[in-house]
JSON list of C-alpha atoms in Angstrom, two decimals:
[
{"chain": "A", "resi": 1, "resn": "MET", "atom": "CA", "xyz": [0.00, 0.00, 0.00]},
{"chain": "A", "resi": 2, "resn": "GLY", "atom": "CA", "xyz": [1.31, 3.43, -0.93]},
{"chain": "A", "resi": 3, "resn": "ARG", "atom": "CA", "xyz": [1.59, 6.42, 1.35]},
{"chain": "A", "resi": 4, "resn": "LEU", "atom": "CA", "xyz": [0.37, 9.93, 0.55]},
{"chain": "A", "resi": 5, "resn": "ILE", "atom": "CA", "xyz": [3.09, 12.37, 1.59]},
{"chain": "A", "resi": 6, "resn": "VAL", "atom": "CA", "xyz": [2.43, 16.13, 1.69]},
{"chain": "A", "resi": 7, "resn": "CYS", "atom": "CA", "xyz": [5.53, 18.35, 1.30]},
{"chain": "A", "resi": 8, "resn": "ASN", "atom": "CA", "xyz": [5.22, 22.09, 1.74]},
{"chain": "A", "resi": 9, "resn": "ILE", "atom": "CA", "xyz": [7.08, 25.13, 2.98]},
{"chain": "A", "resi": 10, "resn": "MET", "atom": "CA", "xyz": [5.60, 27.57, 5.46]},
{"chain": "A", "resi": 11, "resn": "SER", "atom": "CA", "xyz": [6.65, 30.64, 7.40]},
{"chain": "A", "resi": 12, "resn": "LEU", "atom": "CA", "xyz": [7.45, 30.59, 11.12]},
{"chain": "A", "resi": 13, "resn": "ASP", "atom": "CA", "xyz": [4.00, 32.04, 11.75]},
{"chain": "A", "resi": 14, "resn": "GLY", "atom": "CA", "xyz": [2.16, 29.37, 9.76]},
{"chain": "A", "resi": 15, "resn": "PHE", "atom": "CA", "xyz": [1.63, 30.90, 6.33]},
{"chain": "A", "resi": 16, "resn": "TYR", "atom": "CA", "xyz": [1.86, 29.08, 3.01]},
{"chain": "A", "resi": 17, "resn": "ALA", "atom": "CA", "xyz": [1.98, 32.21, 0.84]},
{"chain": "A", "resi": 18, "resn": "SER", "atom": "CA", "xyz": [1.62, 35.97, 0.93]},
{"chain": "A", "resi": 19, "resn": "THR", "atom": "CA", "xyz": [-1.81, 37.62, 1.06]},
{"chain": "A", "resi": 20, "resn": "GLU", "atom": "CA", "xyz": [-1.64, 37.75, -2.76]},
{"chain": "A", "resi": 21, "resn": "GLY", "atom": "CA", "xyz": [-1.10, 33.98, -2.86]},
{"chain": "A", "resi": 22, "resn": "ASN", "atom": "CA", "xyz": [2.59, 34.11, -3.78]},
{"chain": "A", "resi": 23, "resn": "PRO", "atom": "CA", "xyz": [4.59, 31.28, -2.15]},
{"chain": "A", "resi": 24, "resn": "LEU", "atom": "CA", "xyz": [7.86, 32.66, -3.54]},
{"chain": "A", "resi": 25, "resn": "VAL", "atom": "CA", "xyz": [8.07, 35.05, -0.57]},
{"chain": "A", "resi": 26, "resn": "LEU", "atom": "CA", "xyz": [9.22, 32.05, 1.47]},
{"chain": "A", "resi": 27, "resn": "PRO", "atom": "CA", "xyz": [12.92, 31.08, 1.68]},
{"chain": "A", "resi": 28, "resn": "MET", "atom": "CA", "xyz": [13.14, 28.34, -0.95]},
{"chain": "A", "resi": 29, "resn": "ASP", "atom": "CA", "xyz": [16.87, 27.82, -0.72]},
{"chain": "A", "resi": 30, "resn": "ALA", "atom": "CA", "xyz": [19.23, 25.01, -1.74]},
{"chain": "A", "resi": 31, "resn": "ALA", "atom": "CA", "xyz": [18.21, 22.95, 1.32]},
{"chain": "A", "resi": 32, "resn": "PHE", "atom": "CA", "xyz": [14.55, 23.25, 0.34]},
{"chain": "A", "resi": 33, "resn": "ASP", "atom": "CA", "xyz": [15.37, 22.15, -3.21]},
{"chain": "A", "resi": 34, "resn": "ALA", "atom": "CA", "xyz": [17.52, 19.24, -2.01]},
{"chain": "A", "resi": 35, "resn": "TYR", "atom": "CA", "xyz": [14.81, 17.96, 0.32]},
{"chain": "A", "resi": 36, "resn": "ASN", "atom": "CA", "xyz": [12.11, 18.16, -2.35]},
{"chain": "A", "resi": 37, "resn": "LEU", "atom": "CA", "xyz": [14.42, 16.36, -4.77]},
{"chain": "A", "resi": 38, "resn": "GLU", "atom": "CA", "xyz": [14.87, 13.63, -2.13]},
{"chain": "A", "resi": 39, "resn": "ARG", "atom": "CA", "xyz": [11.09, 13.28, -1.87]},
{"chain": "A", "resi": 40, "resn": "ILE", "atom": "CA", "xyz": [10.38, 13.23, -5.62]},
{"chain": "A", "resi": 41, "resn": "ARG", "atom": "CA", "xyz": [13.15, 10.67, -6.18]},
{"chain": "A", "resi": 42, "resn": "ALA", "atom": "CA", "xyz": [11.34, 8.38, -3.73]},
{"chain": "A", "resi": 43, "resn": "ALA", "atom": "CA", "xyz": [7.93, 9.02, -5.33]},
{"chain": "A", "resi": 44, "resn": "GLU", "atom": "CA", "xyz": [6.03, 6.60, -7.48]},
{"chain": "A", "resi": 45, "resn": "ALA", "atom": "CA", "xyz": [3.53, 9.30, -8.50]},
{"chain": "A", "resi": 46, "resn": "LEU", "atom": "CA", "xyz": [2.54, 12.91, -7.86]},
{"chain": "A", "resi": 47, "resn": "LEU", "atom": "CA", "xyz": [-0.82, 14.21, -6.71]},
{"chain": "A", "resi": 48, "resn": "LEU", "atom": "CA", "xyz": [-1.47, 17.89, -7.41]},
{"chain": "A", "resi": 49, "resn": "GLY", "atom": "CA", "xyz": [-4.23, 20.45, -7.48]},
{"chain": "A", "resi": 50, "resn": "ALA", "atom": "CA", "xyz": [-4.89, 22.32, -10.72]},
{"chain": "A", "resi": 51, "resn": "GLY", "atom": "CA", "xyz": [-3.02, 25.50, -9.76]},
{"chain": "A", "resi": 52, "resn": "SER", "atom": "CA", "xyz": [0.12, 23.63, -8.72]},
{"chain": "A", "resi": 53, "resn": "TYR", "atom": "CA", "xyz": [-0.08, 21.43, -11.83]},
{"chain": "A", "resi": 54, "resn": "ARG", "atom": "CA", "xyz": [-0.19, 24.50, -14.07]},
{"chain": "A", "resi": 55, "resn": "MET", "atom": "CA", "xyz": [2.72, 26.12, -12.27]},
{"chain": "A", "resi": 56, "resn": "PHE", "atom": "CA", "xyz": [4.95, 23.04, -11.94]},
{"chain": "A", "resi": 57, "resn": "MET", "atom": "CA", "xyz": [4.35, 21.51, -15.36]},
{"chain": "A", "resi": 58, "resn": "GLY", "atom": "CA", "xyz": [4.72, 24.93, -16.96]},
{"chain": "A", "resi": 59, "resn": "PHE", "atom": "CA", "xyz": [8.21, 25.20, -15.49]},
{"chain": "A", "resi": 60, "resn": "TRP", "atom": "CA", "xyz": [9.88, 21.95, -14.45]},
{"chain": "A", "resi": 61, "resn": "PRO", "atom": "CA", "xyz": [9.90, 19.69, -17.53]},
{"chain": "A", "resi": 62, "resn": "ALA", "atom": "CA", "xyz": [11.71, 22.36, -19.57]},
{"chain": "A", "resi": 63, "resn": "GLN", "atom": "CA", "xyz": [14.52, 22.47, -16.98]},
{"chain": "A", "resi": 64, "resn": "ALA", "atom": "CA", "xyz": [15.73, 18.96, -17.89]},
{"chain": "A", "resi": 65, "resn": "ALA", "atom": "CA", "xyz": [17.41, 20.23, -21.06]},
{"chain": "A", "resi": 66, "resn": "ASN", "atom": "CA", "xyz": [18.10, 23.79, -19.91]},
{"chain": "A", "resi": 67, "resn": "PRO", "atom": "CA", "xyz": [21.90, 24.31, -19.93]},
{"chain": "A", "resi": 68, "resn": "GLU", "atom": "CA", "xyz": [21.49, 27.31, -17.62]},
{"chain": "A", "resi": 69, "resn": "ALA", "atom": "CA", "xyz": [19.58, 25.32, -14.97]},
{"chain": "A", "resi": 70, "resn": "GLY", "atom": "CA", "xyz": [21.60, 23.85, -12.15]},
{"chain": "A", "resi": 71, "resn": "GLU", "atom": "CA", "xyz": [22.09, 20.12, -11.71]},
{"chain": "A", "resi": 72, "resn": "VAL", "atom": "CA", "xyz": [19.27, 19.88, -9.14]},
{"chain": "A", "resi": 73, "resn": "ASN", "atom": "CA", "xyz": [16.81, 21.71, -11.40]},
{"chain": "A", "resi": 74, "resn": "GLN", "atom": "CA", "xyz": [17.77, 19.57, -14.37]},
{"chain": "A", "resi": 75, "resn": "GLU", "atom": "CA", "xyz": [17.08, 16.42, -12.36]},
{"chain": "A", "resi": 76, "resn": "PHE", "atom": "CA", "xyz": [13.75, 17.82, -11.15]},
{"chain": "A", "resi": 77, "resn": "GLY", "atom": "CA", "xyz": [12.89, 18.58, -14.77]},
{"chain": "A", "resi": 78, "resn": "GLY", "atom": "CA", "xyz": [13.69, 15.06, -15.89]},
{"chain": "A", "resi": 79, "resn": "ILE", "atom": "CA", "xyz": [11.54, 13.52, -13.17]},
{"chain": "A", "resi": 80, "resn": "TYR", "atom": "CA", "xyz": [8.62, 15.90, -13.80]},
{"chain": "A", "resi": 81, "resn": "GLY", "atom": "CA", "xyz": [8.82, 14.99, -17.48]},
{"chain": "A", "resi": 82, "resn": "ARG", "atom": "CA", "xyz": [8.16, 11.30, -16.83]},
{"chain": "A", "resi": 83, "resn": "ILE", "atom": "CA", "xyz": [6.50, 10.71, -13.43]},
{"chain": "A", "resi": 84, "resn": "PRO", "atom": "CA", "xyz": [2.77, 9.82, -13.39]},
{"chain": "A", "resi": 85, "resn": "VAL", "atom": "CA", "xyz": [0.77, 12.85, -12.26]},
{"chain": "A", "resi": 86, "resn": "ASN", "atom": "CA", "xyz": [-2.72, 12.75, -10.77]},
{"chain": "A", "resi": 87, "resn": "VAL", "atom": "CA", "xyz": [-4.52, 16.10, -10.76]},
{"chain": "A", "resi": 88, "resn": "ILE", "atom": "CA", "xyz": [-7.62, 16.89, -8.75]},
{"chain": "A", "resi": 89, "resn": "SER", "atom": "CA", "xyz": [-9.40, 19.46, -10.91]},
{"chain": "A", "resi": 90, "resn": "ASP", "atom": "CA", "xyz": [-12.67, 20.56, -12.40]},
{"chain": "A", "resi": 91, "resn": "SER", "atom": "CA", "xyz": [-10.99, 23.30, -14.43]},
{"chain": "A", "resi": 92, "resn": "LEU", "atom": "CA", "xyz": [-7.99, 21.99, -16.41]},
{"chain": "A", "resi": 93, "resn": "THR", "atom": "CA", "xyz": [-8.37, 22.38, -20.15]},
{"chain": "A", "resi": 94, "resn": "ASP", "atom": "CA", "xyz": [-7.25, 20.05, -22.94]},
{"chain": "A", "resi": 95, "resn": "GLU", "atom": "CA", "xyz": [-4.74, 22.71, -23.98]},
{"chain": "A", "resi": 96, "resn": "GLU", "atom": "CA", "xyz": [-3.16, 22.76, -20.51]},
{"chain": "A", "resi": 97, "resn": "LEU", "atom": "CA", "xyz": [-2.82, 18.96, -20.56]},
{"chain": "A", "resi": 98, "resn": "ALA", "atom": "CA", "xyz": [-1.59, 18.65, -24.14]},
{"chain": "A", "resi": 99, "resn": "ASN", "atom": "CA", "xyz": [2.14, 18.26, -23.49]},
{"chain": "A", "resi": 100, "resn": "TRP", "atom": "CA", "xyz": [1.72, 15.84, -20.56]},
{"chain": "A", "resi": 101, "resn": "ARG", "atom": "CA", "xyz": [-1.49, 14.01, -21.44]},
{"chain": "A", "resi": 102, "resn": "GLU", "atom": "CA", "xyz": [0.12, 10.56, -21.43]},
{"chain": "A", "resi": 103, "resn": "GLN", "atom": "CA", "xyz": [1.47, 10.90, -17.90]},
{"chain": "A", "resi": 104, "resn": "THR", "atom": "CA", "xyz": [-1.47, 12.84, -16.42]},
{"chain": "A", "resi": 105, "resn": "THR", "atom": "CA", "xyz": [-4.72, 11.57, -14.94]},
{"chain": "A", "resi": 106, "resn": "VAL", "atom": "CA", "xyz": [-7.33, 14.25, -14.19]},
{"chain": "A", "resi": 107, "resn": "VAL", "atom": "CA", "xyz": [-9.83, 13.47, -11.47]},
{"chain": "A", "resi": 108, "resn": "PRO", "atom": "CA", "xyz": [-12.91, 15.62, -10.74]},
{"chain": "A", "resi": 109, "resn": "ARG", "atom": "CA", "xyz": [-13.07, 16.95, -7.17]},
{"chain": "A", "resi": 110, "resn": "ALA", "atom": "CA", "xyz": [-16.21, 14.90, -6.48]},
{"chain": "A", "resi": 111, "resn": "GLN", "atom": "CA", "xyz": [-14.20, 11.72, -7.14]},
{"chain": "A", "resi": 112, "resn": "ALA", "atom": "CA", "xyz": [-10.99, 12.75, -5.34]},
{"chain": "A", "resi": 113, "resn": "HIS", "atom": "CA", "xyz": [-11.38, 10.65, -2.20]},
{"chain": "A", "resi": 114, "resn": "ALA", "atom": "CA", "xyz": [-12.25, 7.46, -4.07]},
{"chain": "A", "resi": 115, "resn": "HIS", "atom": "CA", "xyz": [-9.40, 8.03, -6.54]},
{"chain": "A", "resi": 116, "resn": "VAL", "atom": "CA", "xyz": [-6.82, 8.59, -3.80]},
{"chain": "A", "resi": 117, "resn": "GLU", "atom": "CA", "xyz": [-7.97, 5.48, -1.93]},
{"chain": "A", "resi": 118, "resn": "LYS", "atom": "CA", "xyz": [-7.59, 3.44, -5.14]},
{"chain": "A", "resi": 119, "resn": "LEU", "atom": "CA", "xyz": [-4.25, 5.09, -5.96]},
{"chain": "A", "resi": 120, "resn": "LYS", "atom": "CA", "xyz": [-2.84, 4.29, -2.51]},
{"chain": "A", "resi": 121, "resn": "ALA", "atom": "CA", "xyz": [-4.16, 0.71, -2.62]},
{"chain": "A", "resi": 122, "resn": "GLY", "atom": "CA", "xyz": [-2.40, 0.07, -5.94]},
{"chain": "A", "resi": 123, "resn": "ALA", "atom": "CA", "xyz": [0.87, 1.79, -5.07]},
{"chain": "A", "resi": 124, "resn": "THR", "atom": "CA", "xyz": [3.97, 0.26, -3.55]},
{"chain": "A", "resi": 125, "resn": "GLY", "atom": "CA", "xyz": [5.81, 3.55, -3.02]},
{"chain": "A", "resi": 126, "resn": "ASP", "atom": "CA", "xyz": [5.12, 7.13, -2.06]},
{"chain": "A", "resi": 127, "resn": "ILE", "atom": "CA", "xyz": [2.61, 9.42, -3.70]},
{"chain": "A", "resi": 128, "resn": "VAL", "atom": "CA", "xyz": [3.88, 12.95, -3.13]},
{"chain": "A", "resi": 129, "resn": "THR", "atom": "CA", "xyz": [2.03, 16.25, -3.10]},
{"chain": "A", "resi": 130, "resn": "PHE", "atom": "CA", "xyz": [3.83, 19.58, -3.44]},
{"chain": "A", "resi": 131, "resn": "GLY", "atom": "CA", "xyz": [1.95, 22.87, -3.17]},
{"chain": "A", "resi": 132, "resn": "SER", "atom": "CA", "xyz": [-1.73, 21.99, -3.72]},
{"chain": "A", "resi": 133, "resn": "ARG", "atom": "CA", "xyz": [-2.86, 23.37, -0.34]},
{"chain": "A", "resi": 134, "resn": "ILE", "atom": "CA", "xyz": [-6.62, 23.13, -0.91]},
{"chain": "A", "resi": 135, "resn": "THR", "atom": "CA", "xyz": [-6.37, 19.60, -2.33]},
{"chain": "A", "resi": 136, "resn": "TRP", "atom": "CA", "xyz": [-4.22, 18.11, 0.42]},
{"chain": "A", "resi": 137, "resn": "ASN", "atom": "CA", "xyz": [-6.09, 19.83, 3.24]},
{"chain": "A", "resi": 138, "resn": "ALA", "atom": "CA", "xyz": [-9.32, 18.19, 2.02]},
{"chain": "A", "resi": 139, "resn": "LEU", "atom": "CA", "xyz": [-7.55, 14.82, 1.83]},
{"chain": "A", "resi": 140, "resn": "LEU", "atom": "CA", "xyz": [-6.05, 15.34, 5.31]},
{"chain": "A", "resi": 141, "resn": "ALA", "atom": "CA", "xyz": [-9.53, 16.04, 6.72]},
{"chain": "A", "resi": 142, "resn": "ALA", "atom": "CA", "xyz": [-10.76, 12.83, 5.05]},
{"chain": "A", "resi": 143, "resn": "GLY", "atom": "CA", "xyz": [-8.00, 10.75, 6.68]},
{"chain": "A", "resi": 144, "resn": "LEU", "atom": "CA", "xyz": [-6.17, 10.01, 3.43]},
{"chain": "A", "resi": 145, "resn": "VAL", "atom": "CA", "xyz": [-2.82, 11.72, 4.15]},
{"chain": "A", "resi": 146, "resn": "ASP", "atom": "CA", "xyz": [-0.15, 9.55, 5.80]},
{"chain": "A", "resi": 147, "resn": "GLU", "atom": "CA", "xyz": [2.57, 12.12, 6.46]},
{"chain": "A", "resi": 148, "resn": "VAL", "atom": "CA", "xyz": [2.94, 15.89, 6.42]},
{"chain": "A", "resi": 149, "resn": "HIS", "atom": "CA", "xyz": [6.46, 17.23, 5.78]},
{"chain": "A", "resi": 150, "resn": "LEU", "atom": "CA", "xyz": [6.72, 20.93, 6.55]},
{"chain": "A", "resi": 151, "resn": "ILE", "atom": "CA", "xyz": [9.83, 22.92, 5.86]},
{"chain": "A", "resi": 152, "resn": "VAL", "atom": "CA", "xyz": [9.60, 25.87, 8.19]},
{"chain": "A", "resi": 153, "resn": "GLY", "atom": "CA", "xyz": [11.30, 28.87, 6.64]},
{"chain": "A", "resi": 154, "resn": "ALA", "atom": "CA", "xyz": [13.24, 31.27, 8.81]},
{"chain": "A", "resi": 155, "resn": "THR", "atom": "CA", "xyz": [10.87, 34.13, 8.11]},
{"chain": "A", "resi": 156, "resn": "GLY", "atom": "CA", "xyz": [7.64, 35.51, 9.51]},
{"chain": "A", "resi": 157, "resn": "LEU", "atom": "CA", "xyz": [5.10, 36.97, 7.10]},
{"chain": "A", "resi": 158, "resn": "GLY", "atom": "CA", "xyz": [2.71, 38.53, 9.61]},
{"chain": "A", "resi": 159, "resn": "GLU", "atom": "CA", "xyz": [-0.19, 37.74, 7.32]},
{"chain": "A", "resi": 160, "resn": "GLY", "atom": "CA", "xyz": [-0.95, 35.62, 4.31]},
{"chain": "A", "resi": 161, "resn": "THR", "atom": "CA", "xyz": [-2.52, 32.31, 3.31]},
{"chain": "A", "resi": 162, "resn": "PRO", "atom": "CA", "xyz": [-2.51, 29.87, 6.27]},
{"chain": "A", "resi": 163, "resn": "ILE", "atom": "CA", "xyz": [-0.94, 26.45, 5.64]},
{"chain": "A", "resi": 164, "resn": "PHE", "atom": "CA", "xyz": [-3.99, 24.68, 7.10]},
{"chain": "A", "resi": 165, "resn": "THR", "atom": "CA", "xyz": [-7.58, 25.37, 6.05]},
{"chain": "A", "resi": 166, "resn": "ALA", "atom": "CA", "xyz": [-9.08, 24.02, 9.31]},
{"chain": "A", "resi": 167, "resn": "PRO", "atom": "CA", "xyz": [-7.90, 22.92, 12.76]},
{"chain": "A", "resi": 168, "resn": "VAL", "atom": "CA", "xyz": [-5.76, 19.77, 12.61]},
{"chain": "A", "resi": 169, "resn": "SER", "atom": "CA", "xyz": [-5.13, 17.10, 15.21]},
{"chain": "A", "resi": 170, "resn": "GLY", "atom": "CA", "xyz": [-3.66, 13.60, 15.16]},
{"chain": "A", "resi": 171, "resn": "LEU", "atom": "CA", "xyz": [-0.18, 14.65, 14.02]},
{"chain": "A", "resi": 172, "resn": "SER", "atom": "CA", "xyz": [2.83, 12.98, 15.67]},
{"chain": "A", "resi": 173, "resn": "LEU", "atom": "CA", "xyz": [6.32, 14.39, 15.21]},
{"chain": "A", "resi": 174, "resn": "ALA", "atom": "CA", "xyz": [8.41, 11.68, 13.52]},
{"chain": "A", "resi": 175, "resn": "GLU", "atom": "CA", "xyz": [11.48, 13.76, 12.66]},
{"chain": "A", "resi": 176, "resn": "SER", "atom": "CA", "xyz": [12.96, 17.20, 12.92]},
{"chain": "A", "resi": 177, "resn": "ARG", "atom": "CA", "xyz": [15.98, 18.06, 10.83]},
{"chain": "A", "resi": 178, "resn": "ARG", "atom": "CA", "xyz": [18.28, 21.04, 10.47]},
{"chain": "A", "resi": 179, "resn": "PHE", "atom": "CA", "xyz": [19.90, 21.69, 7.13]},
{"chain": "A", "resi": 180, "resn": "ASP", "atom": "CA", "xyz": [23.54, 22.75, 6.87]},
{"chain": "A", "resi": 181, "resn": "GLY", "atom": "CA", "xyz": [23.88, 26.31, 5.62]},
{"chain": "A", "resi": 182, "resn": "SER", "atom": "CA", "xyz": [20.14, 27.03, 5.93]},
{"chain": "A", "resi": 183, "resn": "GLY", "atom": "CA", "xyz": [17.83, 28.63, 8.46]},
{"chain": "A", "resi": 184, "resn": "ASN", "atom": "CA", "xyz": [15.05, 26.30, 7.31]},
{"chain": "A", "resi": 185, "resn": "VAL", "atom": "CA", "xyz": [14.10, 23.22, 9.36]},
{"chain": "A", "resi": 186, "resn": "LEU", "atom": "CA", "xyz": [12.08, 20.13, 8.48]},
{"chain": "A", "resi": 187, "resn": "LEU", "atom": "CA", "xyz": [9.22, 18.95, 10.68]},
{"chain": "A", "resi": 188, "resn": "ARG", "atom": "CA", "xyz": [7.95, 15.55, 9.54]},
{"chain": "A", "resi": 189, "resn": "TYR", "atom": "CA", "xyz": [4.65, 14.38, 11.04]},
{"chain": "A", "resi": 190, "resn": "THR", "atom": "CA", "xyz": [2.82, 11.09, 10.76]},
{"chain": "A", "resi": 191, "resn": "VAL", "atom": "CA", "xyz": [-0.96, 11.27, 10.73]},
{"chain": "A", "resi": 192, "resn": "SER", "atom": "CA", "xyz": [-2.97, 8.99, 13.01]}
]
């Protein structure tokens, strides 16, 4: 049985993005990239919301052959170009899927829980979610998330988009990790 792993960055004061919805205000440094690369290397599939799918697939696959991209970004690009992607969406268009149709499965929101249960039952490895805050919060509330990996950035935003959409309980700290040369820390929680 596969595990659904949520990986996100947040500010010290619990925000996922600025008030305008921009997550790039958070300190996404080399440690953040290295950890996410570790997670996607271990992944059998990705699970994304529509907004994250548009952003990630619009950027990452092209990095595989980009001579100006660093080694980490090139590897990310190669993985994004071939990994199976499941997208929870009622809004993606055929045009947005065109380049990645063969590796992408689109699931309507009304069928998300059943699809994730089936996906986990058929998987032998990790199913990883990056970004996709609305999607994974709904799956967390439904008891379908196995672990939440939060990289806490060494910054406070004061206001913005909260990482959680509702109160959360049942999280047990499984690991905390400091990264050399970074003010970011990893908090890895299992969900009971």
